Coordinates of C-alpha atoms in Angstrom, one line a residue:
X1 CA -11.4 -17.4 12.8
X2 CA -12.1 -14.5 15.1
X3 CA -10.2 -11.2 15.6
X4 CA -7.2 -11.8 17.8
X5 CA -6.8 -15.5 16.9
X6 CA -3.2 -16.5 16.2
X7 CA -2.4 -17.7 12.7
X8 CA 0.1 -20.6 12.3
X9 CA 3.8 -19.7 12.2
X10 CA 4.9 -19.2 8.6
X11 CA 7.5 -21.9 8.8
X12 CA 5.1 -24.5 10.2
X13 CA 2.4 -23.6 7.7
X14 CA 4.8 -23.8 4.8
X15 CA 5.9 -27.3 6.0
X16 CA 2.3 -28.4 6.6
X17 CA 1.2 -27.3 3.1
X18 CA 4.4 -28.4 1.4
X19 CA 5.1 -25.0 -0.1
X20 CA 7.9 -22.5 0.0
X21 CA 8.3 -20.4 3.1
X22 CA 8.5 -17.2 1.0
X23 CA 5.1 -18.0 -0.5
X24 CA 3.6 -18.0 3.0
X25 CA 5.5 -14.8 3.9
X26 CA 4.1 -13.1 0.8
X27 CA 0.6 -14.3 1.5
X28 CA 0.7 -13.1 5.1
X29 CA 2.1 -9.7 3.9
X30 CA -0.7 -9.4 1.4
X31 CA -3.3 -10.2 4.1
X32 CA -1.6 -7.6 6.3
X33 CA -1.7 -5.0 3.5
X34 CA -5.4 -5.7 2.9
X35 CA -6.2 -5.3 6.6
X36 CA -7.1 -8.9 7.4
X37 CA -4.0 -9.8 9.5
X38 CA -1.7 -8.0 12.0
X39 CA 1.9 -9.1 11.9
X40 CA 3.9 -8.6 15.1
X41 CA 7.3 -9.8 14.0
X42 CA 8.5 -12.8 16.0
X43 CA 5.3 -12.7 18.1
X44 CA 3.4 -14.0 15.2
X45 CA 0.4 -13.1 13.0
X46 CA -3.1 -12.5 14.2
X47 CA -6.5 -12.0 12.7
X48 CA -7.2 -8.3 12.6
X49 CA -10.4 -6.6 13.9
X50 CA -13.0 -5.9 11.3
X51 CA -13.5 -2.1 10.8
X52 CA -16.6 -0.8 12.4
X53 CA -17.7 0.5 9.0
X54 CA -17.2 -2.1 6.3
X55 CA -16.6 0.7 3.8
X56 CA -13.9 2.3 6.0
X57 CA -10.5 2.3 4.6
X58 CA -7.1 3.7 5.7
X59 CA -7.3 7.1 7.3
X60 CA -6.3 10.2 5.3
X61 CA -3.0 10.6 7.3
X62 CA -2.0 7.0 6.9
X63 CA -2.9 7.0 3.2
X64 CA -0.9 10.2 2.7
X65 CA 2.2 8.7 4.5
X66 CA 2.0 5.6 2.4
X67 CA 1.7 7.5 -0.8
X68 CA 4.5 9.8 0.1
X69 CA 6.8 6.9 0.8
X70 CA 5.9 5.4 -2.6
X71 CA 6.4 8.7 -4.4
X72 CA 9.8 9.2 -2.8
X73 CA 10.9 5.7 -3.7
X74 CA 9.6 6.1 -7.2
X75 CA 11.3 9.5 -7.7
X76 CA 14.6 8.1 -6.3
X77 CA 14.4 5.3 -8.9
X78 CA 14.3 8.0 -11.7
X79 CA 10.5 8.2 -12.0
X80 CA 8.7 11.5 -12.7
X81 CA 5.7 13.0 -11.0
X82 CA 3.6 12.6 -14.1
X83 CA 4.5 8.9 -14.4
X84 CA 3.7 8.3 -10.7
X85 CA 0.3 10.0 -11.1
X86 CA -0.5 8.0 -14.2
X87 CA 0.4 4.7 -12.6
X88 CA -1.6 5.6 -9.5
X89 CA -4.7 6.3 -11.7
X90 CA -4.3 3.0 -13.6
X91 CA -4.0 1.1 -10.3
X92 CA -7.0 2.9 -8.8
X93 CA -9.1 2.3 -11.9
X94 CA -8.4 -1.4 -11.7
X95 CA -9.7 -1.8 -8.1
X96 CA -13.0 -3.8 -7.8
X97 CA -15.9 -1.4 -7.8
X98 CA -13.8 1.6 -8.1
X99 CA -13.7 2.2 -11.9
X100 CA -16.6 4.6 -11.7
X101 CA -15.0 6.8 -9.0
X102 CA -11.6 7.6 -10.6
X103 CA -11.6 11.0 -12.2

């Protein structure tokens, strides 16, 4: 598939594959989170453009906003700053090819 190509609707894909609709929704959400798919609500899902630099990730501002949201949700659930940082380090250490970069 090429960037901009439409993906099948979640409902029809679930029916075609004989799997639960929620499984397809979760798969599409994971693909979105990893940058492979753009979800446009009722307009559908589309293949995302590849970054110009294959090593490029989320921008600093976008990463900061996402981390802030997670930190606020974690704190609201009773978590501590130290627990959030420890969990973040464990997750980062488990990323493929990233174990050597976590300090």
